Coordinates of C-alpha atoms in Angstrom, one line a residue:
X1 CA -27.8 22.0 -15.5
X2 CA -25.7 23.8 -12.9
X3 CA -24.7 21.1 -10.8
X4 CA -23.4 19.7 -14.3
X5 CA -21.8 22.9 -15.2
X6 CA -20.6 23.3 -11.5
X7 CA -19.1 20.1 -11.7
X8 CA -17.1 20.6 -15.6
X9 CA -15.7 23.7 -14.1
X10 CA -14.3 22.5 -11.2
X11 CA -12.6 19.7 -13.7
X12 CA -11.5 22.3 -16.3
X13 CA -10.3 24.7 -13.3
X14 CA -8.0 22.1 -12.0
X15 CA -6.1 21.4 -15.3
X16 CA -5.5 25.5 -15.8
X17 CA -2.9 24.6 -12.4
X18 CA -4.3 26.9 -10.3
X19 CA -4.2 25.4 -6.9
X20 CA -7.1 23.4 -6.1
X21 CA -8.5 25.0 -2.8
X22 CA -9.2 28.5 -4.7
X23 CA -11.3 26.3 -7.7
X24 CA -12.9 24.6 -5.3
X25 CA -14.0 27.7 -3.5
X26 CA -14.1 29.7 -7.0
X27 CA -16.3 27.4 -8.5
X28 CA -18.8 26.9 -5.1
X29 CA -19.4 30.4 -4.5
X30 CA -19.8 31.1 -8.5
X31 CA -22.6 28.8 -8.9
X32 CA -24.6 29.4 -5.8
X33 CA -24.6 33.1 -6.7
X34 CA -26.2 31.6 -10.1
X35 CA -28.2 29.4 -8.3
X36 CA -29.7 32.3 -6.1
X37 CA -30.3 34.6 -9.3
X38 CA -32.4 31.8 -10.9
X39 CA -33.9 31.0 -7.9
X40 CA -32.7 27.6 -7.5
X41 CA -30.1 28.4 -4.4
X42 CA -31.3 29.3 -0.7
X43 CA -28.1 31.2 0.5
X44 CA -29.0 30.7 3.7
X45 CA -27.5 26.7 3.4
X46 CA -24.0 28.6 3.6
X47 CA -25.0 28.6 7.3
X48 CA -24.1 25.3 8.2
X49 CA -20.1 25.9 7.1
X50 CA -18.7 27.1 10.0
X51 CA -19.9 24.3 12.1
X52 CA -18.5 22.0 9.6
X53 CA -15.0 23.3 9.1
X54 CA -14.8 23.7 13.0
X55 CA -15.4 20.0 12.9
X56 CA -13.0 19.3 10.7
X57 CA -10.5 21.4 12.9
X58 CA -11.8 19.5 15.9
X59 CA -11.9 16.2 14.7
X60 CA -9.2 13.6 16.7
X61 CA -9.5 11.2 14.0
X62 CA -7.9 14.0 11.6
X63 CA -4.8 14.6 14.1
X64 CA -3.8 11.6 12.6
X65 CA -3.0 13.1 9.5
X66 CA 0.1 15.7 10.3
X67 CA 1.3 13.1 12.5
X68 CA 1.8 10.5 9.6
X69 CA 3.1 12.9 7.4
X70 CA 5.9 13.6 10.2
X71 CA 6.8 10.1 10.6
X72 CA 6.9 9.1 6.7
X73 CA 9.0 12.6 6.1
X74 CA 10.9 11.6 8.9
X75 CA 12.3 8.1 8.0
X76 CA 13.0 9.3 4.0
X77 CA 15.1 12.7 5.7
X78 CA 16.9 10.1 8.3
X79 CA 18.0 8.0 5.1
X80 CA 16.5 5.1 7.1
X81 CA 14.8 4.1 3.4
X82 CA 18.3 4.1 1.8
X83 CA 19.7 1.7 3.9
X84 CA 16.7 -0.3 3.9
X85 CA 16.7 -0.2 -0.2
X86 CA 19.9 -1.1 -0.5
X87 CA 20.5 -4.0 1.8
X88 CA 17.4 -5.8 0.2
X89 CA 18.9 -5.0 -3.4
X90 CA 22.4 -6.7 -2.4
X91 CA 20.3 -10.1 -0.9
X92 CA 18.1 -10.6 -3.7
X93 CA 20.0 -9.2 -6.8
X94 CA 21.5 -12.6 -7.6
X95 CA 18.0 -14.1 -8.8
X96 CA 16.5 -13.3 -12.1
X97 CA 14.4 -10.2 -11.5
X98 CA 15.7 -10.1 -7.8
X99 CA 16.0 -5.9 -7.8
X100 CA 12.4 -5.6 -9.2
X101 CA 11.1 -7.3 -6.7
X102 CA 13.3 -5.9 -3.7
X103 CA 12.1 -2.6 -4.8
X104 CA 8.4 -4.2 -4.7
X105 CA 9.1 -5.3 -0.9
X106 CA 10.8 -2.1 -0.1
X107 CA 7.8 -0.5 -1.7
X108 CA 5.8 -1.9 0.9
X109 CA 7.9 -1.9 4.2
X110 CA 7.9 1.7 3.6
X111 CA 4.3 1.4 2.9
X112 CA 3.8 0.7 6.3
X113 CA 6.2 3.0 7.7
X114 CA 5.4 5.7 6.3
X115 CA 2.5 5.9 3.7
X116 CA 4.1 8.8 1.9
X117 CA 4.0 8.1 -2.0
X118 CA 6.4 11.0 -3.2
X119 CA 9.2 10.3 -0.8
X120 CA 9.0 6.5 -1.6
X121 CA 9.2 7.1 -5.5
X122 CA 12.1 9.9 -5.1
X123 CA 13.9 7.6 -3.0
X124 CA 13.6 4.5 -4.9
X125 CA 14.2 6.8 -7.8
X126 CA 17.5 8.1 -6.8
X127 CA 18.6 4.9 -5.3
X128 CA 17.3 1.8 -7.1
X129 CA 17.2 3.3 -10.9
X130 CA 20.5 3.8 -11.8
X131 CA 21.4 0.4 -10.0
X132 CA 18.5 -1.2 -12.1
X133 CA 19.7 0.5 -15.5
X134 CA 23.2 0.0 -14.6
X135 CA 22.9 -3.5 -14.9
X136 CA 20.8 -3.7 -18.2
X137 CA 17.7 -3.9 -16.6
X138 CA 14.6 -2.5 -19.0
X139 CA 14.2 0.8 -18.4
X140 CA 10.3 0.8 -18.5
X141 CA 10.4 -2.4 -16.1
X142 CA 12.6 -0.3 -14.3
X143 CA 10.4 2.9 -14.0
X144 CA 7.6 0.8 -13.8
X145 CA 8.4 -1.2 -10.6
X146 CA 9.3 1.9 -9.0
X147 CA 6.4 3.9 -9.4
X148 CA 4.2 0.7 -9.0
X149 CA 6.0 0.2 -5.6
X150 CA 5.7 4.0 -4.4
X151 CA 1.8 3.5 -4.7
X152 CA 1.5 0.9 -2.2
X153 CA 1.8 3.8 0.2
X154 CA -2.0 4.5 -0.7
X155 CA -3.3 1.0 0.0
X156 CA -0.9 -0.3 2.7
X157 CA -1.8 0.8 6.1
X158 CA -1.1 3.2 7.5
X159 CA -2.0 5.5 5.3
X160 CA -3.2 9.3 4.8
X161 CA -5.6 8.2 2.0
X162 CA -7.0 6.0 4.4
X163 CA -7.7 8.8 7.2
X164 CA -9.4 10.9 5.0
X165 CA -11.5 8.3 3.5
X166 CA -12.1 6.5 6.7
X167 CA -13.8 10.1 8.0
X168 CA -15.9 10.6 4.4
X169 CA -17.2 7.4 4.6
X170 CA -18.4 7.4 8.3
X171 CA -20.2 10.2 7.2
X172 CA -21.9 8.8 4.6
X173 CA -22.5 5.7 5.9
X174 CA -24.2 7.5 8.6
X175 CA -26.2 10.2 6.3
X176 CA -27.3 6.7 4.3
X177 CA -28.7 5.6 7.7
X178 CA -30.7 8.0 8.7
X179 CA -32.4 8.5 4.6
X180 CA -33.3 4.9 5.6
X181 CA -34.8 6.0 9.0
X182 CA -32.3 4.0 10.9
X183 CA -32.8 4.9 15.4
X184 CA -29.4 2.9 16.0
X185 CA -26.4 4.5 13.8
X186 CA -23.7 2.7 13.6
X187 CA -20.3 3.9 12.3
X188 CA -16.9 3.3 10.3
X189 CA -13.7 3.4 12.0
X190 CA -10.4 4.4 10.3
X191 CA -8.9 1.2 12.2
X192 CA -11.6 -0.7 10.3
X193 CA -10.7 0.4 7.0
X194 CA -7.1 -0.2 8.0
X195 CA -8.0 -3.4 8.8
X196 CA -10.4 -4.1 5.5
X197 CA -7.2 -2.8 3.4
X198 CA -4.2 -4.9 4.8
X199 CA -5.2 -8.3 2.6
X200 CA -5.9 -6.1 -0.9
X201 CA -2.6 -4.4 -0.3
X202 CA -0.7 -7.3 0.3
X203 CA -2.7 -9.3 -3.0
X204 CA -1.3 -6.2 -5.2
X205 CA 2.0 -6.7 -3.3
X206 CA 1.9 -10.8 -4.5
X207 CA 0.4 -9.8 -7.9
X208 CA 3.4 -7.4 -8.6
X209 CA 5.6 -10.2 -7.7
X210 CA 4.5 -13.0 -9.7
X211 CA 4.2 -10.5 -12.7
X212 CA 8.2 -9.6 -12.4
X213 CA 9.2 -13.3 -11.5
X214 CA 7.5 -14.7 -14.5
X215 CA 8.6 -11.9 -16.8
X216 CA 12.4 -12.2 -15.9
X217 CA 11.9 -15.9 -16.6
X218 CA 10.4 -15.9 -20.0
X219 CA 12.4 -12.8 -20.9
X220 CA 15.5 -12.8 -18.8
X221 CA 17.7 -10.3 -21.0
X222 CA 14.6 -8.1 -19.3
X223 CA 15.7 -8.2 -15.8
X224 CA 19.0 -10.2 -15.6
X225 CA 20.9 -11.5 -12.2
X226 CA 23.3 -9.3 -10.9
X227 CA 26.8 -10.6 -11.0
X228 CA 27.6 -12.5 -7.4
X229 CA 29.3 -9.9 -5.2
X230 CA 29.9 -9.5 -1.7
X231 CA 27.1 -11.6 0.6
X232 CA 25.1 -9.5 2.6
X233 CA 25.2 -10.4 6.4
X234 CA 22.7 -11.5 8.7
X235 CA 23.5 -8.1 11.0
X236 CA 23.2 -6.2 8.0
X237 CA 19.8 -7.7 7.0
X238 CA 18.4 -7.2 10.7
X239 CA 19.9 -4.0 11.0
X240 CA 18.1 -2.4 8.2
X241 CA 14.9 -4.7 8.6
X242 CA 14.1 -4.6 12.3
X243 CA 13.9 -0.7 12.6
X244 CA 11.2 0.0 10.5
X245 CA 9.6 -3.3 11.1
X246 CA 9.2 -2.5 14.6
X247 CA 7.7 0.8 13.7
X248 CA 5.2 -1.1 11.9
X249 CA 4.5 -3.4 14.4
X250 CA 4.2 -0.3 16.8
X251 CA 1.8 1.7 14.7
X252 CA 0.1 -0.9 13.0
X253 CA -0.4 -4.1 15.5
X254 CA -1.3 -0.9 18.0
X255 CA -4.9 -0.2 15.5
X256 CA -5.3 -3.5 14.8
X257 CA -5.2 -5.2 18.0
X258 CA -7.6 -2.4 19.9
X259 CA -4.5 -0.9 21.6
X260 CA -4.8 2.5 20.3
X261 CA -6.7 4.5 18.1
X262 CA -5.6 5.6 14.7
X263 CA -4.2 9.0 16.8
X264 CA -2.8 7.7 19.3
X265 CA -1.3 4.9 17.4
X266 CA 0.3 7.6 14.9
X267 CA 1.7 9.6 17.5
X268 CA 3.7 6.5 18.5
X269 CA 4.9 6.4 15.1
X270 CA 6.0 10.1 14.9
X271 CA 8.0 9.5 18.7
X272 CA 9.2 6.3 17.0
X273 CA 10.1 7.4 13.9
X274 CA 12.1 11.0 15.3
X275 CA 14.3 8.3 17.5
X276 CA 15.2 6.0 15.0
X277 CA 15.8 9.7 13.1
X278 CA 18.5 10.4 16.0
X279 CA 19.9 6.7 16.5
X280 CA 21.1 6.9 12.8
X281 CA 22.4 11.0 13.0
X282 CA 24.1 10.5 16.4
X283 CA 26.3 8.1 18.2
X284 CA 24.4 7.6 21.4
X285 CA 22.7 4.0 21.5
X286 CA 20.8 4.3 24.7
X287 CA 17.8 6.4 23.9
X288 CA 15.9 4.1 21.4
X289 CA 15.9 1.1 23.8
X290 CA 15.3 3.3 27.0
X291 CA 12.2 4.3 25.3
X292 CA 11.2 0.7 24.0
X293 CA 11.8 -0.3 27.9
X294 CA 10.0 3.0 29.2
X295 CA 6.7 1.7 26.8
X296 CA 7.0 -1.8 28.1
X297 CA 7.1 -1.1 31.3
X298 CA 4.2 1.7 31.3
X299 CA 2.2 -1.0 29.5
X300 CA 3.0 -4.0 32.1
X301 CA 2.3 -1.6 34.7
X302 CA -0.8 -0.3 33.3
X303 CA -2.0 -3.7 33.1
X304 CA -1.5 -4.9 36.7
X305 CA -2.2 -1.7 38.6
X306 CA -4.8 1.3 39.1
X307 CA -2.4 4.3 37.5
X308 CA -5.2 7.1 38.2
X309 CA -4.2 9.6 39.5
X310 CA -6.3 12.2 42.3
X311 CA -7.7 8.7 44.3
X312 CA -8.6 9.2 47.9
X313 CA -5.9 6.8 50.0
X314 CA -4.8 4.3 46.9
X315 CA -3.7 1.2 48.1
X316 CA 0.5 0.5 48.4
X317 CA 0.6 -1.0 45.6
X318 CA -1.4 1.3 43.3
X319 CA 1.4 4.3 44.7
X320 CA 3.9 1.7 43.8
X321 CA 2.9 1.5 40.5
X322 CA 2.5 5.3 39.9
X323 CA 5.8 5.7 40.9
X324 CA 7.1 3.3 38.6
X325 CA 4.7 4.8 35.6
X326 CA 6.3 8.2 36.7
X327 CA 9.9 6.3 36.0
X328 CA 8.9 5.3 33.0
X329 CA 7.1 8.6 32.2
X330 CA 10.7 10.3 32.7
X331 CA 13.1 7.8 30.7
X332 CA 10.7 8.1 27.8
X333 CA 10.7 12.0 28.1
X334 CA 14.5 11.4 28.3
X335 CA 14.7 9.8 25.1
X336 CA 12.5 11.8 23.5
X337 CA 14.4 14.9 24.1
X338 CA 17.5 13.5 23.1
X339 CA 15.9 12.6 19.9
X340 CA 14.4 16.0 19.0
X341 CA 17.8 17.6 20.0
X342 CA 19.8 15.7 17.7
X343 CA 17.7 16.0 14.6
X344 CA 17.7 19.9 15.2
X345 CA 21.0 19.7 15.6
X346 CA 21.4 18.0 12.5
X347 CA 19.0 20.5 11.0
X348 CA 16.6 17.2 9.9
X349 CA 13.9 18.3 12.1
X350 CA 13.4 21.5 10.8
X351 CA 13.0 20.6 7.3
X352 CA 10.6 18.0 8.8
X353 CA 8.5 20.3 10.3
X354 CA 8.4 22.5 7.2
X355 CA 7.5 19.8 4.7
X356 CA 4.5 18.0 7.4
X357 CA 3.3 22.0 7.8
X358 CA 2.9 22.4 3.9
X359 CA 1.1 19.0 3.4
X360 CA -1.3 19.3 6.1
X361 CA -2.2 22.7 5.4
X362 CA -3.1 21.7 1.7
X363 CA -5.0 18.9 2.7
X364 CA -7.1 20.8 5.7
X365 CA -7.5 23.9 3.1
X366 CA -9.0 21.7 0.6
X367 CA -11.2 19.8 3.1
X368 CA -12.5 22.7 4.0
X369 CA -13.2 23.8 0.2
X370 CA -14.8 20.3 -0.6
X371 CA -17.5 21.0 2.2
X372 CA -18.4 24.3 0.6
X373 CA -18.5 22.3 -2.7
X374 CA -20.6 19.9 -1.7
X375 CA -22.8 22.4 0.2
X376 CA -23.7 24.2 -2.7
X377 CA -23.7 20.7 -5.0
X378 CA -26.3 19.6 -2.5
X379 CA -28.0 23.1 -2.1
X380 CA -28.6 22.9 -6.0
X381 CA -30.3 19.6 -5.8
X382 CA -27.3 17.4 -7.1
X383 CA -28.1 15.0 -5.0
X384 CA -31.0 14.3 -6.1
X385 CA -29.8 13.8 -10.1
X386 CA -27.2 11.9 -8.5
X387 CA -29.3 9.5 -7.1
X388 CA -31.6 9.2 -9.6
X389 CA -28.9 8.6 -12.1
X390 CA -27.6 5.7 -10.0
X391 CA -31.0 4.3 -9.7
X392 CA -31.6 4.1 -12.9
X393 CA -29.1 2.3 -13.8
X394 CA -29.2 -1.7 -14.4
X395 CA -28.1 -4.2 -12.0
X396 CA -29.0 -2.5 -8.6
X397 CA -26.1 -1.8 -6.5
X398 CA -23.8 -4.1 -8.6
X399 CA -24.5 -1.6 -11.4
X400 CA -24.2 1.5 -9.3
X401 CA -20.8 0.6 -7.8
X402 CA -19.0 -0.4 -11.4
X403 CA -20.1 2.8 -12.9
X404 CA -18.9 4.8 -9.8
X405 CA -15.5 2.5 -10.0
X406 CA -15.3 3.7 -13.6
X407 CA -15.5 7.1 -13.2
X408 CA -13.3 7.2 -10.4
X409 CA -11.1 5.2 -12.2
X410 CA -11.4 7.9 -15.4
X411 CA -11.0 10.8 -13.0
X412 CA -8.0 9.5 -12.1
X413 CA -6.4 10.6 -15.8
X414 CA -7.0 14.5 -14.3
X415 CA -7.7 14.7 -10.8
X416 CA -5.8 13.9 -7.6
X417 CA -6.1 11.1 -5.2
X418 CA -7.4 13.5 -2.0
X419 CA -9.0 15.8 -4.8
X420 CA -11.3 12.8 -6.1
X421 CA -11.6 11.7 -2.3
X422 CA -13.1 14.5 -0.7
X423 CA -14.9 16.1 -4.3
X424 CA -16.7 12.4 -5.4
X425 CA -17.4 10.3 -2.0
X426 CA -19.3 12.7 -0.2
X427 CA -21.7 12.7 -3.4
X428 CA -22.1 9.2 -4.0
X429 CA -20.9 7.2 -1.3
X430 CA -24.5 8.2 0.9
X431 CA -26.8 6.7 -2.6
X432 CA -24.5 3.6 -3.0
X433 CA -24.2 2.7 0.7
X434 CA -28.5 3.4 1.5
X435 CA -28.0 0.1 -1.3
X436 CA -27.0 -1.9 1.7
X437 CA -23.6 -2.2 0.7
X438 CA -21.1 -2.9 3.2
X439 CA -19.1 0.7 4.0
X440 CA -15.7 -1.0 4.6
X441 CA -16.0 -3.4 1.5
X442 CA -17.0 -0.2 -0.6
X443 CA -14.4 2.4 1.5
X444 CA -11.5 -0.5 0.4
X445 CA -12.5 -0.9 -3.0
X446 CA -12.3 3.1 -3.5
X447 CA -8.5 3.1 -1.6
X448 CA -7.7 0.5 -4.4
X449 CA -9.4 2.6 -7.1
X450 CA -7.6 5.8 -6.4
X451 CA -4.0 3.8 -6.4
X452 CA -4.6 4.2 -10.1
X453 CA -4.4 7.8 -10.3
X454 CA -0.8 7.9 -9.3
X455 CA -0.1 6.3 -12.4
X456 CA -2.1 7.5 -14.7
X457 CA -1.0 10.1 -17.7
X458 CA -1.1 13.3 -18.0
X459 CA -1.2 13.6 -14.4
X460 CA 0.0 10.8 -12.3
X461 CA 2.0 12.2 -9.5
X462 CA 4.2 8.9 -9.6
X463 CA 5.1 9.9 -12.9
X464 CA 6.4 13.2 -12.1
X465 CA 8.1 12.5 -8.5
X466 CA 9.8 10.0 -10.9
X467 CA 10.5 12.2 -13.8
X468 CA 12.3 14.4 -11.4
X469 CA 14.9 12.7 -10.8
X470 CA 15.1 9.9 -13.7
X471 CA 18.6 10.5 -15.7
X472 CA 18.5 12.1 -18.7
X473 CA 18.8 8.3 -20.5
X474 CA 15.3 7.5 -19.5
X475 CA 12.8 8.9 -21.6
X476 CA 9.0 10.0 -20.3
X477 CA 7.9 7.5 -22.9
X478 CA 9.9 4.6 -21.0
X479 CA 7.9 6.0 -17.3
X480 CA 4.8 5.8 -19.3
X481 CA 5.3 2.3 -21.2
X482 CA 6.7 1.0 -17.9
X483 CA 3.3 1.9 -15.8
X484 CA 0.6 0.3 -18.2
X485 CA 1.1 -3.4 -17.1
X486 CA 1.0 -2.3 -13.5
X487 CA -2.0 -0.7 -13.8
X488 CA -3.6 -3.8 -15.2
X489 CA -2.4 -5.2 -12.5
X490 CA -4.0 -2.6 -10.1
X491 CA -7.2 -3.3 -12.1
X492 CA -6.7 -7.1 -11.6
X493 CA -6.5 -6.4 -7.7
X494 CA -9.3 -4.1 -7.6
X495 CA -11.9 -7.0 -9.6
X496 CA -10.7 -9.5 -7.3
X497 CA -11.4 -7.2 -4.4
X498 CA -15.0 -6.7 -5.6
X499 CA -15.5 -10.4 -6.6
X500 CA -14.6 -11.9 -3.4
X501 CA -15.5 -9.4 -0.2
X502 CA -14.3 -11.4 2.3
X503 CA -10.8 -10.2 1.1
X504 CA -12.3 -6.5 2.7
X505 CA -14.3 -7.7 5.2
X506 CA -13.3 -10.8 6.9
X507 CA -10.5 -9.4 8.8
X508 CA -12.2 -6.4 10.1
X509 CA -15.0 -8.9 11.3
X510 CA -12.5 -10.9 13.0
X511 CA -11.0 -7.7 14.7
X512 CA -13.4 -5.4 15.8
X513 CA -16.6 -7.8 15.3
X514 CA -18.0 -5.4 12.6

């Protein structure tokens, strides 16, 4: 009974809107003092804490987080989105339904640029809503696309959502391998789960699509054509396209094709995205391609010379090419400089920095309150219920994974996105995966699960980025109306996802062999 109450309080805590790291905490130490006074609680568990929040703060994996906050916070400060929004509104605002579904491929070009779901939505918000309701557009279509598109963020990688999950689900996978009495543990990658995520996202990208093509069509007055105006060039189209598509190929193509770890890989985009930052503030041309030339050369010379450094008499060639890795080195530095000099200038960076610095510190603080949650949760024998609850129920692992789908999907309606991530998995991703269930399939199926609960009333966070800066014509019943047939369609995405695995799995297989 206490791991139930445990578990109510934590949900009623959170809707009082006291931060969530204090009720976490709050609730953890509450109920293992109760547990100890009955009997049922071995204080001495607490033990294991330390070692487990220093590996969170240890963890390389987790780096990646700050790092792609400070690219996506970058790139919506630089106004690189705005340009980006607009030229794609202006080439396909002549079709029927043409700005819904620009915003839905802006949606996810940011998606993979920067994986931040409250800057997409604001910007979207302030740019392509009163353009969409200017010219007679629905105003729940409207509000509806836009928070629909600011989602993709979640699913679409790179993503934080992903990082976080990617770590929780290593660890379960591995706890689930060693109940079975597994010698050889084998892990899950964050690039895998990048990987296993790419097609979903870009089904739910498709699915959004079709739904606003064929509703303009049967219902044009709904989403009409915008008058023909002034044709969009080709330099304008590459101009806002190629920037953050070559972020994307960066960042992205870096994970996927073994290049680079999810760190390393995000650290490229933070360097990328603070010098496409300083190409649009400042005049100066030459610092984004000296950097793209300082890469490709360290890369070229990387792969046709021994670059270690502190060898005993290397040969000619190998000094030659640490000398030309040491040019490289330099121009990069260069350009990287120049880059952090003009967004400070500009006083960009700063606000940056403050914004990455209060996200990352929420999501490390409650990280570290979710392990003393599910110390205690475990400590009380939760677990245990846990898994005999899932056990029990019909259908096997089919069974299991539909009611945890469900209640994630009904959490949603209260909780936050990291909130269910790092309070839920922990708990039931070790039962369902000892099912022999494949840990990507199941890790992907969750990201597409907890899109959902950015849309959701009372407490979608869509909603409210939205809400914030909707004009006063739009009504919160309009943002509400506009979000139910997206969430179908989310729903849609997420049975397909579970019907057909390969759609998680096959490109991860094809990648990394797993």
């Amino acid at each position: 009974m206490l791991d139930i109450l445990m578990f109510a309080t934590l949900c009623a805590g959170i809707l009082t809107g006291i931060p969530v790291v204090f009720i976490l905490t709050g609730a953890s130490l509450l109920f293992g003092a109760l547990g100890w006074a009955f009997g049922v609680f071995t204080p001495s568990l607490l033990g294991a804490l330390p070692p487990r929040i220093f590996g969170t703060m240890t963890s390389e994996v987790l780096v990646a987080i700050p790092l792609f906050v400070f690219m996506g916070i970058m790139l919506e400060r630089s106004k690189i989105a705005e340009d980006l929004l607009e030229t794609m509104g202006r080439l396909f605002g002549t079709m029927r339904g043409g700005l819904a579904i620009s915003v839905t491929i802006v949606g996810a070009l940011l998606a993979a640029s920067t994986g931040i779901v409250g800057a997409t939505v604001v910007t979207m918000g302030l740019m392509a809503l009163p353009a969409m309701l200017r010219n007679r557009y629905d105003p729940a279509l409207a509000c509806g696309t836009i928070c629909a598109a600011g989602t993709l963020g979640q699913i679409i990688p790179p993503s934080t959502v992903m990082v976080i999950l990617g770590e929780i689900i290593s660890a379960a996978y591995q706890q689930a391998q060693l109940a079975k009495g597994a010698f050889s543990i084998q892990t899950v990658s964050v690039g895998q789960l990048f990987a296993g995520s790419l097609l979903p996202g870009l089904l739910l990208v498709s699915l959004y699509i079709l739904y606003q093509a064929v509703l303009a069509w049967a219902r044009p007055a709904v989403a009409p054509a915008l008058p023909a105006g002034e044709k969009v060039s080709r330099e304008e189209v590459l101009g806002a396209l190629v920037p953050p598509i070559v972020l994307v190929v960066a960042v992205l193509g870096s994970i996927l094709g073994g290049i680079a770890t999810p760190t390393e890989a995000a650290s490229v985009g933070a360097v990328g995205a603070s010098l496409l930052a300083a190409r649009r503030v400042s005049p100066a041309r030459w610092p984004a391609p000296l950097a793209l030339a300082s890469i490709v050369g360290l890369v070229v010379l990387a792969s046709i010379f021994d670059l270690r450094l502190g060898r005993a008499a290397p040969p000619l060639g190998d000094q030659l090419g640490v000398a030309g890795a040491a040019l490289c080195a330099a121009g990069l530095s260069a350009a990287i400089l120049h880059a952090l000099l003009v967004t400070g200038r500009s006083g960009v960076l700063a606000g940056v920095c403050r914004a990455t610095t209060t996200i990352t510190a929420m999501i490390f603080a409650m990280l570290i309150g979710a392990t003393l949650f599910a110390l205690v949760f475990r400590g009380l024998g939760g677990d245990d219920m846990v898994h005999a609850a899932l056990s029990a129920i019909p259908g096997g692992a089919a069974g299991a994974i539909t009611v945890v789908m469900v209640v994630i999907f009904a959490l949603g309606f209260f909780l936050d996105f990291v909130e269910i991530c790092i309070i839920v998995i922990p708990i039931v991703g070790p039962i369902i995966l000892q099912m022999d269930v494949d840990p990507i399939w199941f890790g992907v199926l969750v990201a597409v699960n907890l899109q959902t609960s950015f849309l959701t009333p009372p407490f979608g966070f869509s909603l409210f980025y939205l809400r914030g800066v909707a004009p006063e014509s739009v009504g919160t019943a309009d943002i509400y109306r506009g979000i139910i047939p997206f969430v179908a369609i989310q729903l849609v995405g997420l049975g397909l996802t579970a019907a057909f695995p390969a759609l998680a799995t096959a490109l991860p297989k094809a990648l990394f062999g797993a």
